[in-house]
Amino acid sequence: MRVDIRPDTTIAEALTLLTRTLGEAGIEAPSRDARFLLQGILGLDGADVLARSDRPVGEDAGRLSEAVRRRVSHEPISRILGRRAFYGRDFIVTPDVLDPRPDTEAAVELALDLIEARGLSDEALSIADIGTGSGILIVTLLAELPNARGIATDISKAALDVARRNAEAIGVADRVEFVATTGLDGCTRPFDLVISNPPYISTGEIGGLERSVRDFDPLEALDGGADGLSVYREIAQNIVELQRSSVLLVFEVGATQADDVVKIFSNSGAHFLKARRDLGGHTRAVALEIHL
Ligand code: GLN
């Protein structure tokens, strides 16, 4: 599918063309997506788009055509623009990282709730984020907790580079160390909080995922093994070996996994504290504690 946007195409015409092309390609919310792409590429907000609707798109014509071509093949808008808002901050997104989901805010909220309820928000907490990807969990927590420090691990060096850039852009890079490893392998000190959004889709389900996920998120950020729970088991093992003092554990979980994940960590001596739902009503994050 082609869309012919030229430098003399006006903003209003481009909006119409984009909406029509996306609609004809079966994209679910064509006018919303057209607006987001136009605003993101031209660097305008919604009011600007209206106020400048008679102006030509100029040298951005090529980028707009390219963006439509990519959206038509179901690439998420965040990947096309290379940015995604998460918990009120703007994060860099590249093909090397899982696209941040709004659902993951449930894990952040659960961790911050527990820390606040215990009066620990200003403490020098030590936090580990396992499989950090774009870094949204550790970077957001360090931005919200001014005296906390952290380690973020990932098996992907390319992902760690993205996380590092996000930590720098959001101003927390001096309080986080990025380590290329599996789980917490090689980490020697205990943590106050371990948080993770690990891969949790079962291998057999990957092929049936939406194209926007299956074709664009890195497989190693999705595939949680035969039953989707392998990485939780590895993390439980890691924590048992490492932890010599009490620790809070917060995990994102798949829509039907909360009970199984709680069981895995209970078997390692943790007790369940609290769960939190996502916007779709699924239990999306669980918190546990190992009390030593
Ligand atoms: N939430 C993602 C999805 O639904 C999966 C992310 C993960 O495996 N941690 O596709």
mmCIF file of C-alpha atoms and ligand atoms in Angstrom:
data_model
loop_
_atom_site.group_PDB
_atom_site.id
_atom_site.type_symbol
_atom_site.label_atom_id
_atom_site.label_comp_id
_atom_site.label_asym_id
_atom_site.label_seq_id
_atom_site.Cartn_x
_atom_site.Cartn_y
_atom_site.Cartn_z
ATOM 1 C CA MET A 1 0.000 0.000 0.000
ATOM 2 C CA ARG A 2 1.391 3.403 -1.014
ATOM 3 C CA VAL A 3 0.513 6.870 0.100
ATOM 4 C CA ASP A 4 1.624 9.870 -1.880
ATOM 5 C CA ILE A 5 2.534 12.688 0.453
ATOM 6 C CA ARG A 6 4.518 15.465 -1.248
ATOM 7 C CA PRO A 7 6.229 18.500 0.283
ATOM 8 C CA ASP A 8 3.357 20.723 -0.887
ATOM 9 C CA THR A 9 0.681 18.468 0.674
ATOM 10 C CA THR A 10 -0.924 20.470 3.486
ATOM 11 C CA ILE A 11 -1.158 19.200 7.048
ATOM 12 C CA ALA A 12 -4.945 18.833 6.713
ATOM 13 C CA GLU A 13 -4.581 16.888 3.463
ATOM 14 C CA ALA A 14 -1.900 14.681 4.997
ATOM 15 C CA LEU A 15 -4.193 13.900 7.928
ATOM 16 C CA THR A 16 -6.983 12.866 5.561
ATOM 17 C CA LEU A 17 -4.631 10.781 3.415
ATOM 18 C CA LEU A 18 -3.043 9.043 6.394
ATOM 19 C CA THR A 19 -6.423 8.270 7.974
ATOM 20 C CA ARG A 20 -7.813 6.873 4.727
ATOM 21 C CA THR A 21 -4.751 4.732 4.004
ATOM 22 C CA LEU A 22 -4.613 3.283 7.514
ATOM 23 C CA GLY A 23 -8.382 2.642 7.473
ATOM 24 C CA GLU A 24 -8.217 0.840 4.124
ATOM 25 C CA ALA A 25 -5.375 -1.289 5.480
ATOM 26 C CA GLY A 26 -7.596 -2.444 8.371
ATOM 27 C CA ILE A 27 -5.726 -0.605 11.124
ATOM 28 C CA GLU A 28 -8.057 -0.408 14.107
ATOM 29 C CA ALA A 29 -8.125 3.319 14.997
ATOM 30 C CA PRO A 30 -7.006 5.021 11.781
ATOM 31 C CA SER A 31 -7.786 8.638 12.636
ATOM 32 C CA ARG A 32 -6.161 8.448 16.077
ATOM 33 C CA ASP A 33 -3.065 6.769 14.638
ATOM 34 C CA ALA A 34 -2.894 9.282 11.770
ATOM 35 C CA ARG A 35 -2.947 12.135 14.278
ATOM 36 C CA PHE A 36 -0.263 10.556 16.489
ATOM 37 C CA LEU A 37 2.031 9.901 13.528
ATOM 38 C CA LEU A 38 1.551 13.384 12.105
ATOM 39 C CA GLN A 39 2.121 15.057 15.464
ATOM 40 C CA GLY A 40 5.126 12.864 16.297
ATOM 41 C CA ILE A 41 6.854 13.367 12.957
ATOM 42 C CA LEU A 42 6.132 17.074 12.582
ATOM 43 C CA GLY A 43 6.854 17.701 16.276
ATOM 44 C CA LEU A 44 3.480 19.381 16.833
ATOM 45 C CA ASP A 45 0.767 18.982 19.450
ATOM 46 C CA GLY A 46 -2.930 18.577 18.642
ATOM 47 C CA ALA A 47 -3.671 22.305 18.787
ATOM 48 C CA ASP A 48 -0.723 23.088 16.447
ATOM 49 C CA VAL A 49 -2.019 20.606 13.895
ATOM 50 C CA LEU A 50 -5.356 22.436 13.797
ATOM 51 C CA ALA A 51 -3.825 25.915 13.792
ATOM 52 C CA ARG A 52 -1.411 25.057 10.979
ATOM 53 C CA SER A 53 -3.677 22.833 8.921
ATOM 54 C CA ASP A 54 -3.197 24.925 5.726
ATOM 55 C CA ARG A 55 0.603 24.762 5.810
ATOM 56 C CA PRO A 56 2.543 22.311 3.653
ATOM 57 C CA VAL A 57 4.281 19.391 5.391
ATOM 58 C CA GLY A 58 7.511 20.325 3.572
ATOM 59 C CA GLU A 59 10.606 18.206 4.062
ATOM 60 C CA ASP A 60 8.795 15.783 6.411
ATOM 61 C CA ALA A 61 6.793 14.387 3.468
ATOM 62 C CA GLY A 62 9.151 11.427 2.996
ATOM 63 C CA ARG A 63 9.144 10.505 6.678
ATOM 64 C CA LEU A 64 5.344 10.648 6.766
ATOM 65 C CA SER A 65 5.035 8.308 3.773
ATOM 66 C CA GLU A 66 7.522 5.927 5.364
ATOM 67 C CA ALA A 67 5.662 6.026 8.691
ATOM 68 C CA VAL A 68 2.379 5.076 7.021
ATOM 69 C CA ARG A 69 4.065 2.238 5.190
ATOM 70 C CA ARG A 70 5.366 0.902 8.511
ATOM 71 C CA ARG A 71 2.057 1.323 10.361
ATOM 72 C CA VAL A 72 0.230 -0.545 7.598
ATOM 73 C CA SER A 73 2.408 -3.559 8.402
ATOM 74 C CA HIS A 74 1.201 -3.269 12.042
ATOM 75 C CA GLU A 75 4.385 -1.795 13.482
ATOM 76 C CA PRO A 76 3.418 -0.022 16.733
ATOM 77 C CA ILE A 77 3.448 3.766 16.641
ATOM 78 C CA SER A 78 5.954 3.861 19.505
ATOM 79 C CA ARG A 79 8.455 1.930 17.378
ATOM 80 C CA ILE A 80 7.881 4.116 14.334
ATOM 81 C CA LEU A 81 8.455 7.275 16.373
ATOM 82 C CA GLY A 82 11.143 5.635 18.559
ATOM 83 C CA ARG A 83 9.537 6.902 21.763
ATOM 84 C CA ARG A 84 6.913 5.812 24.277
ATOM 85 C CA ALA A 85 5.498 7.555 27.327
ATOM 86 C CA PHE A 86 5.588 5.476 30.516
ATOM 87 C CA TYR A 87 4.498 6.670 33.958
ATOM 88 C CA GLY A 88 4.587 10.268 32.730
ATOM 89 C CA ARG A 89 8.092 10.159 31.249
ATOM 90 C CA ASP A 90 9.305 9.788 27.698
ATOM 91 C CA PHE A 91 11.392 6.681 26.879
ATOM 92 C CA ILE A 92 13.502 5.794 23.844
ATOM 93 C CA VAL A 93 12.312 2.592 22.155
ATOM 94 C CA THR A 94 14.370 0.655 19.586
ATOM 95 C CA PRO A 95 13.933 -2.744 17.880
ATOM 96 C CA ASP A 96 16.181 -4.207 20.616
ATOM 97 C CA VAL A 97 13.693 -3.740 23.457
ATOM 98 C CA LEU A 98 10.160 -4.761 24.397
ATOM 99 C CA ASP A 99 7.800 -1.907 23.622
ATOM 100 C CA PRO A 100 6.808 -0.479 27.035
ATOM 101 C CA ARG A 101 3.153 -1.309 27.830
ATOM 102 C CA PRO A 102 0.852 0.835 29.965
ATOM 103 C CA ASP A 103 0.013 -2.412 31.860
ATOM 104 C CA THR A 104 3.534 -2.421 33.288
ATOM 105 C CA GLU A 105 2.663 0.700 35.285
ATOM 106 C CA ALA A 106 0.829 -1.720 37.621
ATOM 107 C CA ALA A 107 4.216 -3.107 38.741
ATOM 108 C CA VAL A 108 5.585 0.389 39.358
ATOM 109 C CA GLU A 109 2.484 1.414 41.324
ATOM 110 C CA LEU A 110 2.576 -1.738 43.426
ATOM 111 C CA ALA A 111 6.263 -1.254 44.299
ATOM 112 C CA LEU A 112 5.817 2.441 45.112
ATOM 113 C CA ASP A 113 2.691 1.731 47.224
ATOM 114 C CA LEU A 114 4.545 -0.791 49.354
ATOM 115 C CA ILE A 115 7.591 1.431 49.761
ATOM 116 C CA GLU A 116 5.453 4.384 50.742
ATOM 117 C CA ALA A 117 3.308 2.339 53.153
ATOM 118 C CA ARG A 118 6.498 1.300 54.945
ATOM 119 C CA GLY A 119 7.827 4.849 55.090
ATOM 120 C CA LEU A 120 10.837 3.947 52.923
ATOM 121 C CA SER A 121 10.432 6.486 50.093
ATOM 122 C CA ASP A 122 13.441 8.570 51.148
ATOM 123 C CA GLU A 123 15.680 5.684 52.202
ATOM 124 C CA ALA A 124 18.824 4.642 50.336
ATOM 125 C CA LEU A 125 17.119 1.513 48.984
ATOM 126 C CA SER A 126 18.988 -0.934 46.814
ATOM 127 C CA ILE A 127 16.889 -2.107 43.855
ATOM 128 C CA ALA A 128 17.490 -4.791 41.223
ATOM 129 C CA ASP A 129 15.578 -4.872 37.931
ATOM 130 C CA ILE A 130 15.962 -8.195 36.128
ATOM 131 C CA GLY A 131 15.589 -8.158 32.345
ATOM 132 C CA THR A 132 15.361 -4.395 32.226
ATOM 133 C CA GLY A 133 14.838 -4.007 28.458
ATOM 134 C CA SER A 134 14.283 -0.306 27.790
ATOM 135 C CA GLY A 135 14.873 0.351 31.496
ATOM 136 C CA ILE A 136 11.371 1.608 32.269
ATOM 137 C CA LEU A 137 11.102 -0.121 35.653
ATOM 138 C CA ILE A 138 14.456 0.823 37.176
ATOM 139 C CA VAL A 139 14.553 4.297 35.636
ATOM 140 C CA THR A 140 11.030 5.138 36.792
ATOM 141 C CA LEU A 141 11.663 3.827 40.316
ATOM 142 C CA LEU A 142 14.929 5.760 40.671
ATOM 143 C CA ALA A 143 13.235 8.897 39.352
ATOM 144 C CA GLU A 144 10.469 8.482 41.960
ATOM 145 C CA LEU A 145 12.784 7.491 44.845
ATOM 146 C CA PRO A 146 15.483 10.159 45.061
ATOM 147 C CA ASN A 147 17.884 8.267 47.357
ATOM 148 C CA ALA A 148 17.535 4.785 45.899
ATOM 149 C CA ARG A 149 20.238 3.086 43.825
ATOM 150 C CA GLY A 150 19.998 0.139 41.519
ATOM 151 C CA ILE A 151 21.328 -2.578 39.302
ATOM 152 C CA ALA A 152 19.608 -3.453 36.054
ATOM 153 C CA THR A 153 20.446 -6.647 34.211
ATOM 154 C CA ASP A 154 19.634 -7.990 30.781
ATOM 155 C CA ILE A 155 20.982 -10.773 28.587
ATOM 156 C CA SER A 156 20.931 -8.303 25.678
ATOM 157 C CA LYS A 157 23.772 -5.768 25.512
ATOM 158 C CA ALA A 158 21.823 -3.856 22.890
ATOM 159 C CA ALA A 159 18.891 -3.528 25.299
ATOM 160 C CA LEU A 160 21.217 -2.337 28.069
ATOM 161 C CA ASP A 161 22.456 0.436 25.762
ATOM 162 C CA VAL A 162 18.882 1.633 25.329
ATOM 163 C CA ALA A 163 18.253 1.435 29.082
ATOM 164 C CA ARG A 164 21.440 3.425 29.719
ATOM 165 C CA ARG A 165 20.358 6.142 27.279
ATOM 166 C CA ASN A 166 16.987 6.334 29.010
ATOM 167 C CA ALA A 167 18.645 6.572 32.438
ATOM 168 C CA GLU A 168 20.798 9.435 31.154
ATOM 169 C CA ALA A 169 17.910 11.270 29.507
ATOM 170 C CA ILE A 170 15.805 11.007 32.675
ATOM 171 C CA GLY A 171 18.691 11.979 34.935
ATOM 172 C CA VAL A 172 19.212 8.838 37.042
ATOM 173 C CA ALA A 173 22.291 7.361 35.325
ATOM 174 C CA ASP A 174 24.557 8.131 38.296
ATOM 175 C CA ARG A 175 22.461 5.840 40.526
ATOM 176 C CA VAL A 176 22.238 2.748 38.346
ATOM 177 C CA GLU A 177 24.643 0.117 37.105
ATOM 178 C CA PHE A 178 23.810 -1.904 33.993
ATOM 179 C CA VAL A 179 25.039 -5.476 33.919
ATOM 180 C CA ALA A 180 24.927 -7.934 31.018
ATOM 181 C CA THR A 181 23.990 -11.186 32.722
ATOM 182 C CA THR A 182 21.224 -13.766 33.121
ATOM 183 C CA GLY A 183 18.914 -12.966 36.020
ATOM 184 C CA LEU A 184 21.106 -11.872 38.930
ATOM 185 C CA ASP A 185 24.033 -14.155 38.040
ATOM 186 C CA GLY A 186 27.267 -12.603 39.251
ATOM 187 C CA CYS A 187 25.555 -10.097 41.582
ATOM 188 C CA THR A 188 26.919 -10.495 45.066
ATOM 189 C CA ARG A 189 25.074 -8.085 47.277
ATOM 190 C CA PRO A 190 21.518 -8.406 48.567
ATOM 191 C CA PHE A 191 18.741 -6.004 47.550
ATOM 192 C CA ASP A 192 15.816 -4.335 49.320
ATOM 193 C CA LEU A 193 13.591 -4.682 46.246
ATOM 194 C CA VAL A 194 13.808 -7.001 43.268
ATOM 195 C CA ILE A 195 11.477 -6.121 40.405
ATOM 196 C CA SER A 196 11.055 -7.734 37.003
ATOM 197 C CA ASN A 197 8.865 -7.910 33.946
ATOM 198 C CA PRO A 198 10.357 -11.151 32.615
ATOM 199 C CA PRO A 199 9.429 -12.938 29.391
ATOM 200 C CA TYR A 200 6.236 -14.842 30.296
ATOM 201 C CA ILE A 201 4.514 -15.950 27.104
ATOM 202 C CA SER A 202 4.603 -19.724 26.652
ATOM 203 C CA THR A 203 6.621 -20.773 23.615
ATOM 204 C CA GLY A 204 3.583 -22.364 21.992
ATOM 205 C CA GLU A 205 1.577 -19.126 22.160
ATOM 206 C CA ILE A 206 4.160 -16.887 20.477
ATOM 207 C CA GLY A 207 3.009 -17.711 16.930
ATOM 208 C CA GLY A 208 -0.563 -16.671 17.754
ATOM 209 C CA LEU A 209 0.269 -13.265 19.215
ATOM 210 C CA GLU A 210 -0.910 -10.073 17.526
ATOM 211 C CA ARG A 211 1.326 -9.008 14.649
ATOM 212 C CA SER A 212 2.238 -5.786 16.460
ATOM 213 C CA VAL A 213 3.817 -7.954 19.184
ATOM 214 C CA ARG A 214 4.974 -11.067 17.318
ATOM 215 C CA ASP A 215 6.638 -9.219 14.452
ATOM 216 C CA PHE A 216 8.231 -6.379 16.418
ATOM 217 C CA ASP A 217 9.005 -7.246 20.048
ATOM 218 C CA PRO A 218 12.292 -9.157 20.520
ATOM 219 C CA LEU A 219 11.510 -12.870 20.952
ATOM 220 C CA GLU A 220 13.824 -13.146 23.954
ATOM 221 C CA ALA A 221 11.723 -10.520 25.738
ATOM 222 C CA LEU A 222 8.545 -12.587 25.247
ATOM 223 C CA ASP A 223 9.398 -16.294 25.392
ATOM 224 C CA GLY A 224 8.993 -17.680 28.903
ATOM 225 C CA GLY A 225 9.558 -21.330 27.978
ATOM 226 C CA ALA A 226 7.147 -24.273 27.719
ATOM 227 C CA ASP A 227 4.637 -22.988 30.308
ATOM 228 C CA GLY A 228 5.695 -19.310 30.300
ATOM 229 C CA LEU A 229 6.976 -19.563 33.872
ATOM 230 C CA SER A 230 10.613 -20.623 33.346
ATOM 231 C CA VAL A 231 12.144 -17.236 34.032
ATOM 232 C CA TYR A 232 10.206 -16.817 37.304
ATOM 233 C CA ARG A 233 11.642 -20.164 38.448
ATOM 234 C CA GLU A 234 15.164 -19.019 37.554
ATOM 235 C CA ILE A 235 14.665 -15.753 39.424
ATOM 236 C CA ALA A 236 13.354 -17.609 42.500
ATOM 237 C CA GLN A 237 16.476 -19.772 42.453
ATOM 238 C CA ASN A 238 18.701 -16.684 42.057
ATOM 239 C CA ILE A 239 17.105 -14.920 44.991
ATOM 240 C CA VAL A 240 17.367 -17.906 47.295
ATOM 241 C CA GLU A 241 21.101 -18.093 46.543
ATOM 242 C CA LEU A 242 21.781 -14.369 46.864
ATOM 243 C CA GLN A 243 19.571 -12.966 49.539
ATOM 244 C CA ARG A 244 20.795 -12.780 53.122
ATOM 245 C CA SER A 245 18.307 -10.206 54.385
ATOM 246 C CA SER A 246 14.633 -9.378 53.867
ATOM 247 C CA VAL A 247 13.582 -8.440 50.358
ATOM 248 C CA LEU A 248 10.476 -7.171 48.594
ATOM 249 C CA LEU A 249 9.671 -8.853 45.287
ATOM 250 C CA VAL A 250 7.465 -7.295 42.604
ATOM 251 C CA PHE A 251 6.736 -9.053 39.324
ATOM 252 C CA GLU A 252 4.663 -8.367 36.283
ATOM 253 C CA VAL A 253 2.723 -11.512 35.366
ATOM 254 C CA GLY A 254 0.695 -12.746 32.394
ATOM 255 C CA ALA A 255 -3.094 -12.385 32.615
ATOM 256 C CA THR A 256 -3.657 -15.865 34.115
ATOM 257 C CA GLN A 257 -0.331 -16.426 35.895
ATOM 258 C CA ALA A 258 -0.658 -14.632 39.248
ATOM 259 C CA ASP A 259 -1.430 -17.750 41.319
ATOM 260 C CA ASP A 260 1.299 -19.812 39.683
ATOM 261 C CA VAL A 261 3.918 -17.097 40.155
ATOM 262 C CA VAL A 262 2.941 -16.613 43.796
ATOM 263 C CA LYS A 263 3.279 -20.381 44.281
ATOM 264 C CA ILE A 264 6.774 -20.442 42.727
ATOM 265 C CA PHE A 265 8.033 -17.749 45.093
ATOM 266 C CA SER A 266 6.163 -19.161 48.110
ATOM 267 C CA ASN A 267 8.049 -22.386 47.541
ATOM 268 C CA SER A 268 11.236 -20.333 47.882
ATOM 269 C CA GLY A 269 10.164 -18.937 51.237
ATOM 270 C CA ALA A 270 8.364 -15.748 50.173
ATOM 271 C CA HIS A 271 4.904 -14.773 51.393
ATOM 272 C CA PHE A 272 2.341 -13.003 49.264
ATOM 273 C CA LEU A 273 1.648 -9.335 50.072
ATOM 274 C CA LYS A 274 -0.528 -7.754 47.427
ATOM 275 C CA ALA A 275 -1.573 -7.818 43.770
ATOM 276 C CA ARG A 276 -2.584 -5.112 41.346
ATOM 277 C CA ARG A 277 -4.770 -5.160 38.247
ATOM 278 C CA ASP A 278 -4.054 -3.546 34.897
ATOM 279 C CA LEU A 279 -6.418 -1.288 32.960
ATOM 280 C CA GLY A 280 -8.086 -4.354 31.428
ATOM 281 C CA GLY A 281 -8.907 -5.776 34.873
ATOM 282 C CA HIS A 282 -6.341 -8.608 34.813
ATOM 283 C CA THR A 283 -4.074 -9.185 37.795
ATOM 284 C CA ARG A 284 -0.885 -7.827 36.239
ATOM 285 C CA ALA A 285 1.539 -7.432 39.129
ATOM 286 C CA VAL A 286 2.169 -9.367 42.329
ATOM 287 C CA ALA A 287 4.226 -8.442 45.375
ATOM 288 C CA LEU A 288 5.779 -10.839 47.838
ATOM 289 C CA GLU A 289 8.305 -10.614 50.634
ATOM 290 C CA ILE A 290 11.040 -12.823 51.935
ATOM 291 C CA HIS A 291 11.431 -12.033 55.596
ATOM 292 C CA LEU A 292 14.756 -13.072 57.061
HETATM 293 N N1 GLN B 1 2.959 -7.902 28.055
HETATM 294 C C1 GLN B 1 3.540 -8.485 26.882
HETATM 295 C C2 GLN B 1 2.456 -9.019 25.982
HETATM 296 O O1 GLN B 1 1.333 -9.133 26.380
HETATM 297 C C3 GLN B 1 4.500 -9.597 27.232
HETATM 298 C C4 GLN B 1 5.655 -9.070 27.985
HETATM 299 C C5 GLN B 1 6.383 -10.146 28.705
HETATM 300 O O2 GLN B 1 6.458 -11.311 28.314
HETATM 301 N N2 GLN B 1 6.911 -9.735 29.782
HETATM 302 O O3 GLN B 1 2.675 -9.298 24.854
#
